[in-house]
Short mmCIF file of C-alpha atoms in Angstrom, two decimals:
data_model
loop_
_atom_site.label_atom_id
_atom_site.label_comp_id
_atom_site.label_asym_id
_atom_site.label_seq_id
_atom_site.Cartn_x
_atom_site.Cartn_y
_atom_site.Cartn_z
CA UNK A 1 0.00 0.00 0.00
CA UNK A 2 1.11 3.25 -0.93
CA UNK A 3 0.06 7.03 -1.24
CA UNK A 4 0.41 8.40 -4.73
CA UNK A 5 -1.08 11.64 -3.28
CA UNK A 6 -2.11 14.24 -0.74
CA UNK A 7 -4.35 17.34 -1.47
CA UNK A 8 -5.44 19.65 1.03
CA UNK A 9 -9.08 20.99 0.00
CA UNK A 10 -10.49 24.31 0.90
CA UNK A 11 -12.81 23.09 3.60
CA UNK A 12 -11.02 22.87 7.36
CA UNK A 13 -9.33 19.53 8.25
CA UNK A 14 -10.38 18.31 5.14
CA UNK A 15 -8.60 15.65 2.51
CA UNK A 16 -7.96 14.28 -0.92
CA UNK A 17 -5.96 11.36 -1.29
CA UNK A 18 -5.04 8.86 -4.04
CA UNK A 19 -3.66 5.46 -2.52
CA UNK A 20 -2.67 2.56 -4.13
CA UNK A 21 -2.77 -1.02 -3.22
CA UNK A 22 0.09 -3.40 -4.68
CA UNK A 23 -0.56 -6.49 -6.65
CA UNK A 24 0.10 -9.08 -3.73
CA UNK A 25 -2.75 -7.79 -1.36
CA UNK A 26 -4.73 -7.71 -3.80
CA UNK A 27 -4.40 -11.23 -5.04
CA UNK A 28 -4.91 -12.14 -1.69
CA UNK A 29 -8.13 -10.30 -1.34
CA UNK A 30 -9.44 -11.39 -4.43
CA UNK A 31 -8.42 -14.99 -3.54
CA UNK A 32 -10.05 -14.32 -0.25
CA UNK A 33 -13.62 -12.95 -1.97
CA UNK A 34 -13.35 -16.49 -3.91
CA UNK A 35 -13.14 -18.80 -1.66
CA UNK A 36 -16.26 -17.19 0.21
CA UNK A 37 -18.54 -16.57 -3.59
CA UNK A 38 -17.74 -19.85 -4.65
CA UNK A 39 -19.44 -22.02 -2.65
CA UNK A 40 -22.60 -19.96 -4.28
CA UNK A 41 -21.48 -20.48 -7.85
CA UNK A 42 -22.67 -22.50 -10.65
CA UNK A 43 -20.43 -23.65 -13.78
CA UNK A 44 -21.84 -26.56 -15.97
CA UNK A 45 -19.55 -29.42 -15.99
CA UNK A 46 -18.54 -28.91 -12.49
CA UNK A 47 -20.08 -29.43 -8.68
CA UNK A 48 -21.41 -26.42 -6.68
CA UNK A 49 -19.10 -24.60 -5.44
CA UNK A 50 -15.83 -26.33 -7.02
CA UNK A 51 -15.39 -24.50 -9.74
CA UNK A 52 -11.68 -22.92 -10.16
CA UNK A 53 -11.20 -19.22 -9.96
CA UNK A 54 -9.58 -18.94 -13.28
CA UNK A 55 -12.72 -21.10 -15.16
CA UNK A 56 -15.40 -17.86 -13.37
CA UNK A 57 -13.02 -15.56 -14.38
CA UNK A 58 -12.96 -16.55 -18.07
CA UNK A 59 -16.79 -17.01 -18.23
CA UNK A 60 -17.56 -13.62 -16.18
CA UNK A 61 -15.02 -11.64 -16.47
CA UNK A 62 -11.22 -11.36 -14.68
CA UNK A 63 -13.12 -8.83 -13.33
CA UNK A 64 -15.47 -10.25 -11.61
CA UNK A 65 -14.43 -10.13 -7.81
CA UNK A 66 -12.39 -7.05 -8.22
CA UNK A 67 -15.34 -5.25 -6.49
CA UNK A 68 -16.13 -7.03 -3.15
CA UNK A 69 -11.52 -7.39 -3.17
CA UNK A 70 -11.36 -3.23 -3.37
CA UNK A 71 -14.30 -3.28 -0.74
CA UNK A 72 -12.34 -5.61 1.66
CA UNK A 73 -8.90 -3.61 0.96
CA UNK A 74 -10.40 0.06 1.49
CA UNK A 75 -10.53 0.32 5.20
CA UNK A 76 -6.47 -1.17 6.02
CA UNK A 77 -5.13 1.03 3.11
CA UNK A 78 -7.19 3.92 3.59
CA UNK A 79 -5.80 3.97 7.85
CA UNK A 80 -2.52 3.09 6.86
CA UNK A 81 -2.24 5.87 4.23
CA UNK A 82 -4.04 8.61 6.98
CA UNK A 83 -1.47 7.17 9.31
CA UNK A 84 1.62 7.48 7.50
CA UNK A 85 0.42 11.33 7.16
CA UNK A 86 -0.12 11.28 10.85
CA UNK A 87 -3.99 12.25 10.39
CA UNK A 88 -6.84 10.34 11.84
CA UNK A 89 -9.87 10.04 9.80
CA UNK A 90 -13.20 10.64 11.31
CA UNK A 91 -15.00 10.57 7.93
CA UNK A 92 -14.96 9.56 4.47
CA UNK A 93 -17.14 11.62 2.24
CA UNK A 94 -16.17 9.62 -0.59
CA UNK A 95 -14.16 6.94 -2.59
CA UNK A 96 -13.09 6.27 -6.46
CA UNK A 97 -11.53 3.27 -7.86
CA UNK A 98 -9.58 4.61 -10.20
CA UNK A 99 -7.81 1.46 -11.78
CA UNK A 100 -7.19 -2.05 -11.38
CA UNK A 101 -5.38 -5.15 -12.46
CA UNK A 102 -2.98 -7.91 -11.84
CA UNK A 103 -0.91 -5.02 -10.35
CA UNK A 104 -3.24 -4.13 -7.91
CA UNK A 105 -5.15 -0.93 -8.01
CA UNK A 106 -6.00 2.68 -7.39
CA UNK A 107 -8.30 4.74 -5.39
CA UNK A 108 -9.17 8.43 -4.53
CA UNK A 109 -10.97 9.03 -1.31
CA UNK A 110 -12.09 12.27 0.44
CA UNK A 111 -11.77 12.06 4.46
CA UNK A 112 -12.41 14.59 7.07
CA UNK A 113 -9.36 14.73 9.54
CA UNK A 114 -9.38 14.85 13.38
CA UNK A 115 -8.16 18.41 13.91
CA UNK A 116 -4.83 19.06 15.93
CA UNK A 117 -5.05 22.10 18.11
CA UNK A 118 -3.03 24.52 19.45
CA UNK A 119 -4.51 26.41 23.14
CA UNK A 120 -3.36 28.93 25.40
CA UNK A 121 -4.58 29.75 28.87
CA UNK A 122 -5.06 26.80 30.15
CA UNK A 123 -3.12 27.41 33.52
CA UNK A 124 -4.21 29.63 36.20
CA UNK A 125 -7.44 28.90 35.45
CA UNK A 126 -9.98 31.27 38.31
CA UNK A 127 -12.14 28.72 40.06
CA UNK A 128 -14.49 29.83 42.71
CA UNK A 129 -15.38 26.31 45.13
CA UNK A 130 -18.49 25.99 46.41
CA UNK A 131 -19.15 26.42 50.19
CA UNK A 132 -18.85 23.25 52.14
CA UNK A 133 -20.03 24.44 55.50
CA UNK A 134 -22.61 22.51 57.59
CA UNK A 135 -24.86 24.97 58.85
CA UNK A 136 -27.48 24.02 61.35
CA UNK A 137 -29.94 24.92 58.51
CA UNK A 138 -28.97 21.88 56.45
CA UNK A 139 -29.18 19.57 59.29
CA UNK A 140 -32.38 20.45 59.72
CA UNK A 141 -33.43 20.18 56.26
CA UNK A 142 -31.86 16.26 56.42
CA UNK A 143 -34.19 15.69 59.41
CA UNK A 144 -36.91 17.50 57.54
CA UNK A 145 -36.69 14.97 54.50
CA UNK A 146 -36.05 11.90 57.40
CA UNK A 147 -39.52 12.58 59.01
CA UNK A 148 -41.39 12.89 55.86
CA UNK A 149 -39.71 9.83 54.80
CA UNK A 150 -41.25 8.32 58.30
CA UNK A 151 -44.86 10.46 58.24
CA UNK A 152 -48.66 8.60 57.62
CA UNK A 153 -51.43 9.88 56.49
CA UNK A 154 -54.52 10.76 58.61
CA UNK A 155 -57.76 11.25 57.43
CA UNK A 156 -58.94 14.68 57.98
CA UNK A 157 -62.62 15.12 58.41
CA UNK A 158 -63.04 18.76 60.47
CA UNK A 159 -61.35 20.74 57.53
CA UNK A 160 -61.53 21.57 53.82
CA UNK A 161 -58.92 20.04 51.68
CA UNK A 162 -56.04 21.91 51.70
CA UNK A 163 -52.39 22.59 49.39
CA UNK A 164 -50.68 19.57 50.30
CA UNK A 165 -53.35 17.21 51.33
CA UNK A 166 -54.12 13.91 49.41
CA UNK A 167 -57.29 13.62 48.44
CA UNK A 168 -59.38 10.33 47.44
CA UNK A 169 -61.60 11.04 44.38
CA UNK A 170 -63.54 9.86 41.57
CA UNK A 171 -63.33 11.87 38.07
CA UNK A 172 -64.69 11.80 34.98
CA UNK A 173 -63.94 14.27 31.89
CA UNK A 174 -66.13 15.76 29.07
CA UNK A 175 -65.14 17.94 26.21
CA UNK A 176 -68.21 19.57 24.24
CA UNK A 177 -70.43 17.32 26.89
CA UNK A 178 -68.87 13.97 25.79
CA UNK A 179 -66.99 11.68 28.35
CA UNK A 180 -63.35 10.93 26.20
CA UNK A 181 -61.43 8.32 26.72
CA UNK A 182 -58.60 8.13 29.81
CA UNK A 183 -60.62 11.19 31.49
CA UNK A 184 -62.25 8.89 34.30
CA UNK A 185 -61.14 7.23 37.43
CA UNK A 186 -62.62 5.99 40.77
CA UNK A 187 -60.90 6.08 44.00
CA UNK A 188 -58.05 8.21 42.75
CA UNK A 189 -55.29 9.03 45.46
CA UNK A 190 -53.99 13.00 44.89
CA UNK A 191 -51.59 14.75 45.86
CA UNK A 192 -52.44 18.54 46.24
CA UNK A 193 -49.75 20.75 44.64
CA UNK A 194 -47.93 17.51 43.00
CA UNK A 195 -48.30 19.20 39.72
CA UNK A 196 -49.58 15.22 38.38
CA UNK A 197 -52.65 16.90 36.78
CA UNK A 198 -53.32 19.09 34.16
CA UNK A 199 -52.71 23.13 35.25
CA UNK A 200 -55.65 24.13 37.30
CA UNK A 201 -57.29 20.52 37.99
CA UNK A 202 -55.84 20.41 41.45
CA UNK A 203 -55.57 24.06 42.59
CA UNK A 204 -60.20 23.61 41.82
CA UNK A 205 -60.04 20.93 44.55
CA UNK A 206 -58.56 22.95 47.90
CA UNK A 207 -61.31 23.91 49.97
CA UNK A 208 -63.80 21.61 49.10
CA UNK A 209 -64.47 19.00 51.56
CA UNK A 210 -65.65 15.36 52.20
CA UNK A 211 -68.81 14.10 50.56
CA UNK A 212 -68.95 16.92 47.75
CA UNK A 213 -69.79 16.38 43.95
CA UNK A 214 -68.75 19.37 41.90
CA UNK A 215 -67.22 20.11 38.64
CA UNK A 216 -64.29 22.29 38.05
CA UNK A 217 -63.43 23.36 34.16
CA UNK A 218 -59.83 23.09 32.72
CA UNK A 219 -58.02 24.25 29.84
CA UNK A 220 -55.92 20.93 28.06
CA UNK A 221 -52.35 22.67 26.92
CA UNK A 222 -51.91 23.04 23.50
CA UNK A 223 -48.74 20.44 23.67
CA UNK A 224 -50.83 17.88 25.26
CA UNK A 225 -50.08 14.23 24.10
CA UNK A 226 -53.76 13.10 22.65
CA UNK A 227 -54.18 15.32 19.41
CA UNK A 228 -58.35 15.64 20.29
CA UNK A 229 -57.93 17.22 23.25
CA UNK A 230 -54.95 19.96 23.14
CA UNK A 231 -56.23 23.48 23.38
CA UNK A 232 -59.93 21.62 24.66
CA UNK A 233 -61.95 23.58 27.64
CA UNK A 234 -62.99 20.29 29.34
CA UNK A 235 -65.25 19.62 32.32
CA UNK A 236 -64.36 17.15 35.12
CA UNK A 237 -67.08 15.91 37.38
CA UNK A 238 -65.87 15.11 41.09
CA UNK A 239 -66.86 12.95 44.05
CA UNK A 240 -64.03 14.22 47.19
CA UNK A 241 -64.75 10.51 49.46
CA UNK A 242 -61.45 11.28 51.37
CA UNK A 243 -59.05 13.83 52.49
CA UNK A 244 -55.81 12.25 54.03
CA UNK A 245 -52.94 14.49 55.64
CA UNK A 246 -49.64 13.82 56.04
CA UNK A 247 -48.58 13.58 59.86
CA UNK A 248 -45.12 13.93 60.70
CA UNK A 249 -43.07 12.25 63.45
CA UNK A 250 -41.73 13.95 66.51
CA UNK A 251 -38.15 14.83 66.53
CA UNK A 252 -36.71 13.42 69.54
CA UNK A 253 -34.82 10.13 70.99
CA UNK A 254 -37.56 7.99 70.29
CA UNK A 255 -37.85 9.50 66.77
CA UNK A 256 -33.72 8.79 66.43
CA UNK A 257 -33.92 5.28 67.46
CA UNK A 258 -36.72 4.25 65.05
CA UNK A 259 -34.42 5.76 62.26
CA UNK A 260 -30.95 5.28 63.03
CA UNK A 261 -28.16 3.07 65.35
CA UNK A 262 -28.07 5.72 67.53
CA UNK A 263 -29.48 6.72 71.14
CA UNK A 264 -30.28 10.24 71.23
CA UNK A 265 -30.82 13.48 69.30
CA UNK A 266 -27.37 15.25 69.79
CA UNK A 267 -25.17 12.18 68.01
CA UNK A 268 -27.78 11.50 64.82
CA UNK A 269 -27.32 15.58 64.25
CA UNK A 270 -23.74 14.62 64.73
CA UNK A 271 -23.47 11.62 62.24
CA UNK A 272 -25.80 13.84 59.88
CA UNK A 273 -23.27 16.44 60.15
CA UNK A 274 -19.93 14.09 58.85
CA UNK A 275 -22.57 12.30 56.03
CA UNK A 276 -23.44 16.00 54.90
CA UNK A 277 -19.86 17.52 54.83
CA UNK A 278 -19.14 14.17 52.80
CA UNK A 279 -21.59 15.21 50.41
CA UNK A 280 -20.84 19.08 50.25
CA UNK A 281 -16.99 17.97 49.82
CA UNK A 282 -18.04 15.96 46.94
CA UNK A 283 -20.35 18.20 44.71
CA UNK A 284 -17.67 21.00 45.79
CA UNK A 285 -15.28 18.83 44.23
CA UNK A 286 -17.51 17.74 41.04
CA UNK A 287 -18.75 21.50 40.55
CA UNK A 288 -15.19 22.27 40.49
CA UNK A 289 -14.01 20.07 37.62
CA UNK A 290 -16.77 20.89 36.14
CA UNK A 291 -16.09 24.36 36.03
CA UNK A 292 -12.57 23.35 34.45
CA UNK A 293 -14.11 21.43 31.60
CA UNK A 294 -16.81 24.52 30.87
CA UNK A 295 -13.40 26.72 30.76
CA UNK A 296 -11.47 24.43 28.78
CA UNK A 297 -14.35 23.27 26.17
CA UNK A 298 -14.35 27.79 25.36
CA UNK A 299 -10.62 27.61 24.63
CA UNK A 300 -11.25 25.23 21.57
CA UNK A 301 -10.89 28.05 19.08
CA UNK A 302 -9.96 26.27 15.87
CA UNK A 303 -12.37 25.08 13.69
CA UNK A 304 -13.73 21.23 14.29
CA UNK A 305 -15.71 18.85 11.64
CA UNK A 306 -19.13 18.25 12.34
CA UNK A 307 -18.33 14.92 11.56
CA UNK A 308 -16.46 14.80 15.06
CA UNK A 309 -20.04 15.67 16.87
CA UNK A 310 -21.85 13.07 15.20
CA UNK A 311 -20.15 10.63 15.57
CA UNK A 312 -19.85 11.43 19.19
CA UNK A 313 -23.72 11.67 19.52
CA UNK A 314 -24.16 8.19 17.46
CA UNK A 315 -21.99 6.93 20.23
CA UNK A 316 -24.42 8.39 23.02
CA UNK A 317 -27.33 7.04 21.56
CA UNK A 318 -25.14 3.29 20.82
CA UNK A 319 -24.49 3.84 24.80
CA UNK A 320 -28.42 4.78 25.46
CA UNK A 321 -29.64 1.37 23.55
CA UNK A 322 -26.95 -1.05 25.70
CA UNK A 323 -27.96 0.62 28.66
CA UNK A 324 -31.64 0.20 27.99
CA UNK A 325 -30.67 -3.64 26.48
CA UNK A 326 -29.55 -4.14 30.19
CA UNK A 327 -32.63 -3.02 31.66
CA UNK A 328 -34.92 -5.71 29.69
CA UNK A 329 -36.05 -3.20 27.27
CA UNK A 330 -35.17 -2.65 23.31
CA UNK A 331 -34.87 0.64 21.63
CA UNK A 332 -37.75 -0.09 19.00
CA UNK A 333 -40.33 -0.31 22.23
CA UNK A 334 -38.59 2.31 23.87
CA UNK A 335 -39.25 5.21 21.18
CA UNK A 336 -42.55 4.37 20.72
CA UNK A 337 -43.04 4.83 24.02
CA UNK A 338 -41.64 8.24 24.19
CA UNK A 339 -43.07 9.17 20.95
CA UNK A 340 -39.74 9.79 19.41
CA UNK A 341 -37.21 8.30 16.61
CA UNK A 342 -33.55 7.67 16.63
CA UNK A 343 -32.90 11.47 15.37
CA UNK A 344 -34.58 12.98 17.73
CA UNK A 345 -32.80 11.23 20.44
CA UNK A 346 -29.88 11.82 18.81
CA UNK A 347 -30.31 15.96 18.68
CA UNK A 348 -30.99 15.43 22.07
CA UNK A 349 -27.44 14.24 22.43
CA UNK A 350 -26.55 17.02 20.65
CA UNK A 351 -24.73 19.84 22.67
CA UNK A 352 -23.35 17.03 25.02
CA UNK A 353 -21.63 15.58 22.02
CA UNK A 354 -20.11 19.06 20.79
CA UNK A 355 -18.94 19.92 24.72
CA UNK A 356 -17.60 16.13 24.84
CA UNK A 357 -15.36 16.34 21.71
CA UNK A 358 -14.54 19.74 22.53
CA UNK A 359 -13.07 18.76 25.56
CA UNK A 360 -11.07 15.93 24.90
CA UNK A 361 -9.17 17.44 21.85
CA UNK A 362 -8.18 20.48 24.06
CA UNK A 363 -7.10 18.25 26.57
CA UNK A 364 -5.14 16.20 24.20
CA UNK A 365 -3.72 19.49 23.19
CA UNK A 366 -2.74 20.22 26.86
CA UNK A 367 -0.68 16.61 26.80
CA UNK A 368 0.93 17.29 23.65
CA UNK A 369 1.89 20.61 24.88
CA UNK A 370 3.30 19.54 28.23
CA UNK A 371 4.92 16.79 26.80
CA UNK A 372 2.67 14.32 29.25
CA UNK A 373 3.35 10.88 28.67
CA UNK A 374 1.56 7.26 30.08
CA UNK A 375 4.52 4.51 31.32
CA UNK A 376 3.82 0.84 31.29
CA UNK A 377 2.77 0.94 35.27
CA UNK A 378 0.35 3.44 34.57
CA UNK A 379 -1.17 1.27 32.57
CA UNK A 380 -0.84 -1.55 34.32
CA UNK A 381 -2.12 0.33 37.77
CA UNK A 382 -5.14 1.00 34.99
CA UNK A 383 -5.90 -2.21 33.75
CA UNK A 384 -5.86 -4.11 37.20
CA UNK A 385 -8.45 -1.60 38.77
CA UNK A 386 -10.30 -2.30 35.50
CA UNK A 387 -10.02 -6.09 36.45
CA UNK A 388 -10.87 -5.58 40.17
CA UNK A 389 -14.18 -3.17 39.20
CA UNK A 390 -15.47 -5.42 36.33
CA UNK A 391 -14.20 -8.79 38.20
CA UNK A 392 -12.54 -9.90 35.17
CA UNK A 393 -8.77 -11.42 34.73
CA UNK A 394 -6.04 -8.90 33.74
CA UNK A 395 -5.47 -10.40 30.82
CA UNK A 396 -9.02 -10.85 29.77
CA UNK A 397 -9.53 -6.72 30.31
CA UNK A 398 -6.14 -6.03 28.29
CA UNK A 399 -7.45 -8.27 25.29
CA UNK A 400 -10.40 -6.27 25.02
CA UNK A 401 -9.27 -2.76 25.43
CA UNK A 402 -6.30 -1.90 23.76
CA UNK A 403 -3.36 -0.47 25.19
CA UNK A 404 -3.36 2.30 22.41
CA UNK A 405 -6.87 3.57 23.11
CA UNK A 406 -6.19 2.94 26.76
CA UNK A 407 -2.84 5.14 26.81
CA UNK A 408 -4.92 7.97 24.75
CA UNK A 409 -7.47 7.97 27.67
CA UNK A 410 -5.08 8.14 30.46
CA UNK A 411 -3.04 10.98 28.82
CA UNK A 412 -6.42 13.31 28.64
CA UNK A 413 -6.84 12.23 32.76
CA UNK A 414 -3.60 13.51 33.24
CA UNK A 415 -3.95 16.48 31.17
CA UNK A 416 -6.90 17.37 33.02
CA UNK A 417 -5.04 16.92 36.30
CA UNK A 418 -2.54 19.02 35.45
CA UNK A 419 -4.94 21.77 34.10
CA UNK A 420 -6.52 21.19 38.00
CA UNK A 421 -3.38 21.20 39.87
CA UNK A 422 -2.57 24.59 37.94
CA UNK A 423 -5.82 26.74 38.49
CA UNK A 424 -6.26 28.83 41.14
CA UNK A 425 -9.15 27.35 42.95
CA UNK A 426 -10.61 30.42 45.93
#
């Protein structure tokens, strides 16, 4: 394999080249695209899938697996004519054969190239941390969420139904005086201010109480999900049977007992206080690299292929249908749930993908630029925590990710540790 030549075309990181394949591979592809057609092929005087290559040739044509032999050679001389460049294709737009024979043959492919950039101003980078102090406020907000966690509801029969309350209730919906379907239930448990209904279905409800049958009129939004009734006025008959409040638990010894290991008031708030400075120190710590990565991603300057983003969002949405394969659940019954297609969930992906790319070639620009490098215990320390988290053998994880890839990922961790140990953090 060879490149004949190299054109640089007007649009940014963007490539014309002409590559050549010798004679041997060739042979040995076309050889190769034989022994796998012949078995289909029929010659008179001989049994299927016996014939000789030369007999097909001279009835169809010494042309006749030239094109599945280019179509097997493309991808290995197209990477190693990119690599002897040192470019890295994330697209082909095109290819050509150009000629071919018992000397091999000729092709012309365009290919968009990963760019290689060039960044400034990625040290002293201002980074303001978030507050990790445990206030008293926040303790009682944990104890807050503890005893709701811990509350029942009480019926409540002296009172009107009220913001908050859950209310037992039969429904039923009409739109120009006709019940439509889904508008009707019996026995319905509500919660008062959830936001689970339709704007103003639940805010008609407060301060009616037990017993009462009334209607209450609501407007469907215009986005709603059943085409007949978006935009619809619609009336909804009611029958209140029940209004339930939630009662919360006393906070005292008793109350700490029934929810934790310990005795009294005074060491939960204490053991609250380490599990929320745990927690502060963390999202301090995640808001802070995050921070870095929305400063680094608005250094990347230079001009990058779309080709880079989609690619990165068809690998989101490849990562979305394993995930959802795991879960029991295929990506066919998972859109038509959600009343959506592939590209939609794919422009979803969108911005993620650009800010993703974005941020791994300026950190691979921040390696190149500080000369970071990956030694073998690096990735050896790598691969056996890789082994220990996915309880696979060492060897087993290095066969399936490559030390190449591997080494490319741990240069843009150190890159981004360096950028970290270098800002200014207040």
């Amino acid at each position: 394999m060879a490149l004949k030549e190299i054109v640089k075309k007007d649009a940014a990181n963007a490539y014309e080249l002409v590559v050549t394949v010798d004679g041997e591979v060739f042979e040995k592809a076309i050889n190769k695209v034989y022994k796998k057609q012949v078995k289909s092929i029929n010659i008179p005087g001989f049994r299927k899938g016996k014939a000789p290559r030369h007999i097909i040739e001279r009835m169809y044509g010494k042309e006749v697996f030239y094109d599945d032999a280019m179509q097997d050679c493309y991808p290995d001389a197209l990477y190693e004519a990119a690599k002897e460049q040192g470019l890295e294709i994330v697209a082909v737009e095109s290819l050509e054969a150009l000629e071919a024979g018992k000397e091999g043959f000729t092709f012309k492919t365009s290919i968009v190239v990963k760019p290689s950039l060039t960044v400034e101003g990625y040290k002293g980078l201002e980074i303001e941390k978030k507050s990790t102090e445990v206030t008293d406020e926040l303790v009682d907000e944990e104890i807050e969420k503890v005893r709701d966690r811990n509350s029942r509801l009480v019926t409540v029969e002296d009172r009107a139904a009220e913001n908050g309350d859950t209310v037992v209730i039969d429904f039923e919906g009409f739109v120009d005086g006709e019940a439509f379907e889904g508008g009707k239930s019996e026995h319905y448990n509500l919660s008062l201010g959830s936001g689970n209904f339709i704007p103003g279905f639940e805010e008609q409800i407060v301060g009616h109480s037990t017993g009462e049958e009334f209607s209450i009129f609501v407007n469907f939004p215009e986005d709603y999900q059943a085409e007949n009734l978006k935009g619809r006025e619609a009336e909804f008959k009611i029958n209140l049977h029940e209004i339930k409040t939630k009662e919360l638990p006393e906070v005292d010894d008793e109350f700490v007992k029934d929810v934790s290991d310990k005795e009294t008031l005074d060491e939960y708030k204490a053991e609250l206080r380490e599990e929320i400075a745990k927690r502060l120190a963390d999202e301090a710590e995640k808001d802070v690299d995050n921070q870095i990565s929305e400063k680094l991603i608005a250094l990347a300057q230079e001009e990058i292929p779309e080709a880079m983003f989609d690619n990165q969002a068809n690998d989101m949405v490849r990562d979305f249908e394993m995930r959802l394969r795991s879960q029991g659940m295929d990506m066919k019954t998972y859109m038509q749930y959600m009343g959506m297609d592939v590209a939609a969930l794919k422009d979803m992906y969108r911005d993620e993908a650009e800010k993703r790319v974005k941020l791994r070639l300026v950190l691979e620009a921040v390696a190149r630029q500080e000369g970071i490098e990956v030694t073998e215990a690096d990735l050896d320390e790598e691969y056996t925590k890789m082994a220990e988290a996915y309880k696979m053998e060492v060897e087993k994880v290095k066969a399936a990710v490559p030390a190449e890839s591997l080494t490319e990922d741990l240069k843009v961790q150190k890159a981004l540790d360096f950028v970290k140990n270098n800002a200014v953090i207040k």
